[in-house]
mmCIF file of C-alpha atoms and ligand atoms in Angstrom:
data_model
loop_
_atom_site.group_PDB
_atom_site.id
_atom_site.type_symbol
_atom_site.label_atom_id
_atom_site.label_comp_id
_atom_site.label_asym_id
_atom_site.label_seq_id
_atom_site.Cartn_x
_atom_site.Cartn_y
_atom_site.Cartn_z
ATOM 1 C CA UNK S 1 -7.050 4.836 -34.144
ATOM 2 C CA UNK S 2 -8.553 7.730 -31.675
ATOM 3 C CA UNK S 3 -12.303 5.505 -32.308
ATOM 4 C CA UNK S 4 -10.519 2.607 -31.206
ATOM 5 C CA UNK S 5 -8.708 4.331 -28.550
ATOM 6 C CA UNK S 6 -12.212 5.671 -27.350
ATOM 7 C CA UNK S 7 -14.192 1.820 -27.746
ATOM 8 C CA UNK S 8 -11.721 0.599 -25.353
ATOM 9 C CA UNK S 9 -11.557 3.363 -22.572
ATOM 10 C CA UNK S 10 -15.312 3.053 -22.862
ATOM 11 C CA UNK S 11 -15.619 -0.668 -22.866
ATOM 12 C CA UNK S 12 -13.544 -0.601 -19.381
ATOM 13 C CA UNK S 13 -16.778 0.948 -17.765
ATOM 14 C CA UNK S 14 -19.079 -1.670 -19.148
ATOM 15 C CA UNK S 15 -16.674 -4.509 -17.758
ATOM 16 C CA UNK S 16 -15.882 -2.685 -14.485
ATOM 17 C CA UNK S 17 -19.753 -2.349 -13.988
ATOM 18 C CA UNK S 18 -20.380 -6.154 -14.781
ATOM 19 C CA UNK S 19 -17.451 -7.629 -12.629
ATOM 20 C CA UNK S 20 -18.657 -5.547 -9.992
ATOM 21 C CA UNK S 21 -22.327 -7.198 -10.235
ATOM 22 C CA UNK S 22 -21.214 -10.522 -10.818
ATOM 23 C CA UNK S 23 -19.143 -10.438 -7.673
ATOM 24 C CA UNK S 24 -21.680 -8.893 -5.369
ATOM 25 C CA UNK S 25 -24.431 -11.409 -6.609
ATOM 26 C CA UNK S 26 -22.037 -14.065 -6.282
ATOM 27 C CA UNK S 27 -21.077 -13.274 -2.813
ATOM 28 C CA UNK S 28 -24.707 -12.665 -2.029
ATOM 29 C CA UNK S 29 -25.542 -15.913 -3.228
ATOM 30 C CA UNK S 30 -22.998 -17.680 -1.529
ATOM 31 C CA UNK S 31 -23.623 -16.204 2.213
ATOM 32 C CA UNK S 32 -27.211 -16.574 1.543
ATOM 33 C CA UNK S 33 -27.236 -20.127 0.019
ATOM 34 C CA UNK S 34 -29.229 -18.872 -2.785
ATOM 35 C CA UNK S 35 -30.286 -20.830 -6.033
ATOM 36 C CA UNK S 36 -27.678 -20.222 -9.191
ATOM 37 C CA UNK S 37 -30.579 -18.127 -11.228
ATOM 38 C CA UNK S 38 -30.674 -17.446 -14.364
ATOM 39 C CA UNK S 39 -29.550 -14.244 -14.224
ATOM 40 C CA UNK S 40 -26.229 -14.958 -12.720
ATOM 41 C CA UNK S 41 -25.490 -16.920 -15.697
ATOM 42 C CA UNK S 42 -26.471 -14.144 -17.869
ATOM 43 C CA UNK S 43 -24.150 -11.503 -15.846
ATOM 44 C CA UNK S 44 -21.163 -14.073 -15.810
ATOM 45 C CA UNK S 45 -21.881 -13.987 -20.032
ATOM 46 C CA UNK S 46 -22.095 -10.771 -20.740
ATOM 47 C CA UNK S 47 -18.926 -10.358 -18.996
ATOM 48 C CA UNK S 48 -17.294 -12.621 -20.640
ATOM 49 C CA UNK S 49 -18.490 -11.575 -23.956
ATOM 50 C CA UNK S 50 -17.043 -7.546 -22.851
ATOM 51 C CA UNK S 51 -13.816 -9.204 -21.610
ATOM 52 C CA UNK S 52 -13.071 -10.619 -25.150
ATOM 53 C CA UNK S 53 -13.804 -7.681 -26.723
ATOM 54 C CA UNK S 54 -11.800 -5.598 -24.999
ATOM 55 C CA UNK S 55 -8.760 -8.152 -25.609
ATOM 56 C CA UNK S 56 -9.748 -8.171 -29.320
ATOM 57 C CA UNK S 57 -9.833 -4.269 -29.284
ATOM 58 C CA UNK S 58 -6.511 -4.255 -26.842
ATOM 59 C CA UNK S 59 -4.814 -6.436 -28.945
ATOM 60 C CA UNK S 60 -5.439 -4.331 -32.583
ATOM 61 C CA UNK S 61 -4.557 -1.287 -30.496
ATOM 62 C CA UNK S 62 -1.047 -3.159 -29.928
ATOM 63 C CA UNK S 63 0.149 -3.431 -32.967
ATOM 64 C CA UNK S 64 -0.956 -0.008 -33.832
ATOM 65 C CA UNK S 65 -0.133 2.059 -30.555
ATOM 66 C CA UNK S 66 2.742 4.440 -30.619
ATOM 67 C CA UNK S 67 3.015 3.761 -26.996
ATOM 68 C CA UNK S 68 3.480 -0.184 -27.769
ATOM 69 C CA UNK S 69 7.385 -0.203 -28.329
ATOM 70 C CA UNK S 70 9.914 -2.490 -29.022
ATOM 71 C CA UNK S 71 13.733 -0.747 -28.827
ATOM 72 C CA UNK S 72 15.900 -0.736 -26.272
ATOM 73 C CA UNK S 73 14.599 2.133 -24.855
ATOM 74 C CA UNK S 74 10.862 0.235 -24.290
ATOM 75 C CA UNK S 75 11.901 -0.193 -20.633
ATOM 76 C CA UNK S 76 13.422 2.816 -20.035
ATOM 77 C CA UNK S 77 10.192 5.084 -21.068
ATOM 78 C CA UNK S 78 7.401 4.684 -18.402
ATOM 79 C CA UNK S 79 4.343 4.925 -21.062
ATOM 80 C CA UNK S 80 5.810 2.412 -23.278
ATOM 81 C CA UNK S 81 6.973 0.071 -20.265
ATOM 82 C CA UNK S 82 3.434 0.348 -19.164
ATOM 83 C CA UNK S 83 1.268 -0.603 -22.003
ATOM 84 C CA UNK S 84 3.923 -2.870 -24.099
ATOM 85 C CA UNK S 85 4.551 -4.870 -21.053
ATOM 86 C CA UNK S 86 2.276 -3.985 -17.912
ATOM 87 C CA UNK S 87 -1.061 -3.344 -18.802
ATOM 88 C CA UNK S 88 -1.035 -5.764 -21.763
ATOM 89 C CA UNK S 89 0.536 -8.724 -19.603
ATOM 90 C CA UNK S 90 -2.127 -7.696 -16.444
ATOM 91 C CA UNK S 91 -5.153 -7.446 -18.495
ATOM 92 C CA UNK S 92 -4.629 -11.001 -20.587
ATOM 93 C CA UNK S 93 -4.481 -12.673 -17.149
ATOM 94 C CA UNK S 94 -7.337 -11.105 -15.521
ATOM 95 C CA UNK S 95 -9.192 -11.591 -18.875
ATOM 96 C CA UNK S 96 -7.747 -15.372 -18.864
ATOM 97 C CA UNK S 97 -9.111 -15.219 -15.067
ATOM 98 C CA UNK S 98 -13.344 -14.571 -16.038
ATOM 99 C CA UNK S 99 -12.849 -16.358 -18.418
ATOM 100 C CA UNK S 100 -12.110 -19.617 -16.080
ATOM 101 C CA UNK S 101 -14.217 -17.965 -13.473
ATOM 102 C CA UNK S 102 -17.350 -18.454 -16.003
ATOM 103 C CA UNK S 103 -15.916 -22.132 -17.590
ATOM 104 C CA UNK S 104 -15.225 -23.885 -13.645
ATOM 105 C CA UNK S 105 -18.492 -22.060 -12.278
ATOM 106 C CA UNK S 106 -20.466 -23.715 -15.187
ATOM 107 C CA UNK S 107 -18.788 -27.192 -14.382
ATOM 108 C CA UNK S 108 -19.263 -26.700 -10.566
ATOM 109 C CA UNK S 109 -21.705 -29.393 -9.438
ATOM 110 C CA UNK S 110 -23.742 -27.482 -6.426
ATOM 111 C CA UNK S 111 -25.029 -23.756 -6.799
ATOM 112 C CA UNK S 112 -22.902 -22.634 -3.580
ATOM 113 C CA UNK S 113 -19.999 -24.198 -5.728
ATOM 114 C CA UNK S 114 -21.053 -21.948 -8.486
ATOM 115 C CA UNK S 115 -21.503 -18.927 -6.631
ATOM 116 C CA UNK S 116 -17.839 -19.162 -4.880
ATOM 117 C CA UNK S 117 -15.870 -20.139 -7.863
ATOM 118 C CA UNK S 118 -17.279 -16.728 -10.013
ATOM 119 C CA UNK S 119 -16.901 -14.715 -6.734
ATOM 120 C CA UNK S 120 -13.026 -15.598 -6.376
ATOM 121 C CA UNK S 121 -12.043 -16.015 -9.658
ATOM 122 C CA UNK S 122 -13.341 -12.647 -10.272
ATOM 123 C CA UNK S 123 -13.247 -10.616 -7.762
ATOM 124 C CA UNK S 124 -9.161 -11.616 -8.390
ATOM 125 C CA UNK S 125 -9.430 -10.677 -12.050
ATOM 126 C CA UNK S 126 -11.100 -7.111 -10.748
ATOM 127 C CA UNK S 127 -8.390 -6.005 -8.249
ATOM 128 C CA UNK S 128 -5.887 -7.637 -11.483
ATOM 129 C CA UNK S 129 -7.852 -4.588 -13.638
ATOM 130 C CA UNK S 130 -8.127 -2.070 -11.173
ATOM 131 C CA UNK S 131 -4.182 -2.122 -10.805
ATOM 132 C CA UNK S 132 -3.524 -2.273 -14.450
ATOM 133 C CA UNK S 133 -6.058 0.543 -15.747
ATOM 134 C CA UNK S 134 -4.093 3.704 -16.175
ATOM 135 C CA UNK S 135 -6.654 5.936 -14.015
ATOM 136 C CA UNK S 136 -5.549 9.882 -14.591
ATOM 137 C CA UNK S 137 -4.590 10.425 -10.801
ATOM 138 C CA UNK S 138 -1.463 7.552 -11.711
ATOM 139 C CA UNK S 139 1.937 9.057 -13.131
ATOM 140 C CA UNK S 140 1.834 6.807 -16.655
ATOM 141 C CA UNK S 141 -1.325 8.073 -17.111
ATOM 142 C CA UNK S 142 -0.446 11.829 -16.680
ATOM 143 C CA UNK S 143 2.617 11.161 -18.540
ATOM 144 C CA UNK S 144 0.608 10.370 -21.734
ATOM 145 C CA UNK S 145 -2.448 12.923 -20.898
ATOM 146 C CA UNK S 146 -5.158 9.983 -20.361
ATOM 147 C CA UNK S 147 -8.828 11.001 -18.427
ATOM 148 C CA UNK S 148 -11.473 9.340 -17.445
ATOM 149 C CA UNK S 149 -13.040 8.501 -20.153
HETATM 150 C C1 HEM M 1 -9.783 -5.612 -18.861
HETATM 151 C C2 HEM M 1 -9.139 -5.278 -19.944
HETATM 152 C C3 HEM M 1 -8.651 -3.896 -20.293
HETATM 153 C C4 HEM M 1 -9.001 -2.663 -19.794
HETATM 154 C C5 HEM M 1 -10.029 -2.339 -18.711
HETATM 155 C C6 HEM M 1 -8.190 -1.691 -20.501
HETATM 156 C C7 HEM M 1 -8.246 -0.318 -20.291
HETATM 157 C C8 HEM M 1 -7.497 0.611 -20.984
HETATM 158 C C9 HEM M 1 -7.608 2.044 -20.804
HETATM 159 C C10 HEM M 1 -8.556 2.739 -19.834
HETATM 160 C C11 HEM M 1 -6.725 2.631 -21.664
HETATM 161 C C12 HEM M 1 -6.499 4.138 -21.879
HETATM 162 C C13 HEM M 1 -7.403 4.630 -22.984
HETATM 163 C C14 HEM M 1 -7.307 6.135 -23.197
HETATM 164 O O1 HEM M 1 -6.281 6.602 -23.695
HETATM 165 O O2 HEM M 1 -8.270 6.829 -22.839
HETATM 166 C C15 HEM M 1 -6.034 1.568 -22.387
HETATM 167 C C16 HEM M 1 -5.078 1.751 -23.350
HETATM 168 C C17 HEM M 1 -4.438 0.749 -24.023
HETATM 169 N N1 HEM M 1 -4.667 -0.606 -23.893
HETATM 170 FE FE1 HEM M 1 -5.994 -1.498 -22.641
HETATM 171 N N2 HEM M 1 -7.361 -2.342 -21.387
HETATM 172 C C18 HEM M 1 -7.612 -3.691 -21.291
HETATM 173 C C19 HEM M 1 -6.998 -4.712 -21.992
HETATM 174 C C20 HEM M 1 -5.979 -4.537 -22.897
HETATM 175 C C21 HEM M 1 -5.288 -5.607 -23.573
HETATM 176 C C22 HEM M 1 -5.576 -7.085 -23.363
HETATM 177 C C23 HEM M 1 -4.370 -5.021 -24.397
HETATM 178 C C24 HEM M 1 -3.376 -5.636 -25.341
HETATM 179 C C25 HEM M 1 -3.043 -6.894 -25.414
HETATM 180 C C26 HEM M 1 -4.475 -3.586 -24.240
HETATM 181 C C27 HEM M 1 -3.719 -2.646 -24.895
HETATM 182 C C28 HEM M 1 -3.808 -1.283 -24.734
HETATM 183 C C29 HEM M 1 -2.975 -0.323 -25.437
HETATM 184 C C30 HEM M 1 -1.897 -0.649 -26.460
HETATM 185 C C31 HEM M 1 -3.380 0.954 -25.007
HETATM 186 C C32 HEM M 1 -2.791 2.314 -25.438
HETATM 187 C C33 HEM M 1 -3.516 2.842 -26.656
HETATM 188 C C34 HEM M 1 -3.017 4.229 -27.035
HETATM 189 O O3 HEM M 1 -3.342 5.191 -26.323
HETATM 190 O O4 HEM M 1 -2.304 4.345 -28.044
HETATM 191 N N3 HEM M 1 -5.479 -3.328 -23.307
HETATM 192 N N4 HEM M 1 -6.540 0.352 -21.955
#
């Protein structure tokens, strides 16, 4: 489980660093009224293709996880609050959110359409993921030692 454990803390960077690029070139490409290249397809892909793995990898690591709980004490226990209900329940939307990001940008019939459906739709999903990762300065995440990385 600790490999798994490690894929997905490590995976988080990967997405982080691709949301972040997707919504800067979107939001570049909107105020600038810039063609939809093919890069920014390629960006919006890749993140999409990180985001499912990392629900694919979240999801195995919830029926595994010794913090994923389901007694009457689940709510009571901050850890097992967190990551049975919390984390998992944040992460599928903001997953489910670049994931329609990508699908309505595709569909959107000008490139400044393009641009500002991926910007919102994911810059939503990152502040979504930024709330829900257990960074080591947050209680949960001193609670059950987590770092960095
Ligand atoms: C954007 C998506 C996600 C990110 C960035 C993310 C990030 C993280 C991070 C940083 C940790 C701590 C890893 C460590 O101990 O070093 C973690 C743990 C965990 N995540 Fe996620 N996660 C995501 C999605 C999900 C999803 C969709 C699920 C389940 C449906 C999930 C289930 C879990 C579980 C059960 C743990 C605790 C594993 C353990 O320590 O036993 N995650 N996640």
């Amino acid at each position: 489980m600790g490999i798994l454990i490690q894929l997905h803390s490590f995976i988080r960077w990967i997405l982080l660093v691709l949301l972040l690029t997707a919504i800067i070139k979107s939001l570049s490409g909107m105020m600038s009224k810039k063609a939809y290249a093919p890069s920014d397809n390629k960006i919006s892909l890749f993140l999409m293709i990180s985001a499912h793995t990392q629900l694919l990898v979240g999801l195995v690591l919830y029926f595994i996880s010794p913090k994923v709980m389901f007694t009457a004490d689940t709510m009571k226990n901050n850890v097992s609050r967190f990551f049975t209900m919390e984390h998992s329940v944040m992460m599928i939307i903001a997953i489910a959110l670049i994931t329609i990001g990508r699908i309505s940008s595709k569909k959107a019939a000008t490139d400044e359409a393009k641009f500002k459906k991926s910007f919102w739709f994911f810059f939503i999903a990152l502040l979504v993921i930024f709330a829900a990762i257990p960074w080591p300065f947050m209680q949960v995440a001193k609670d059950a030692a987590i770092g960095w990385f």
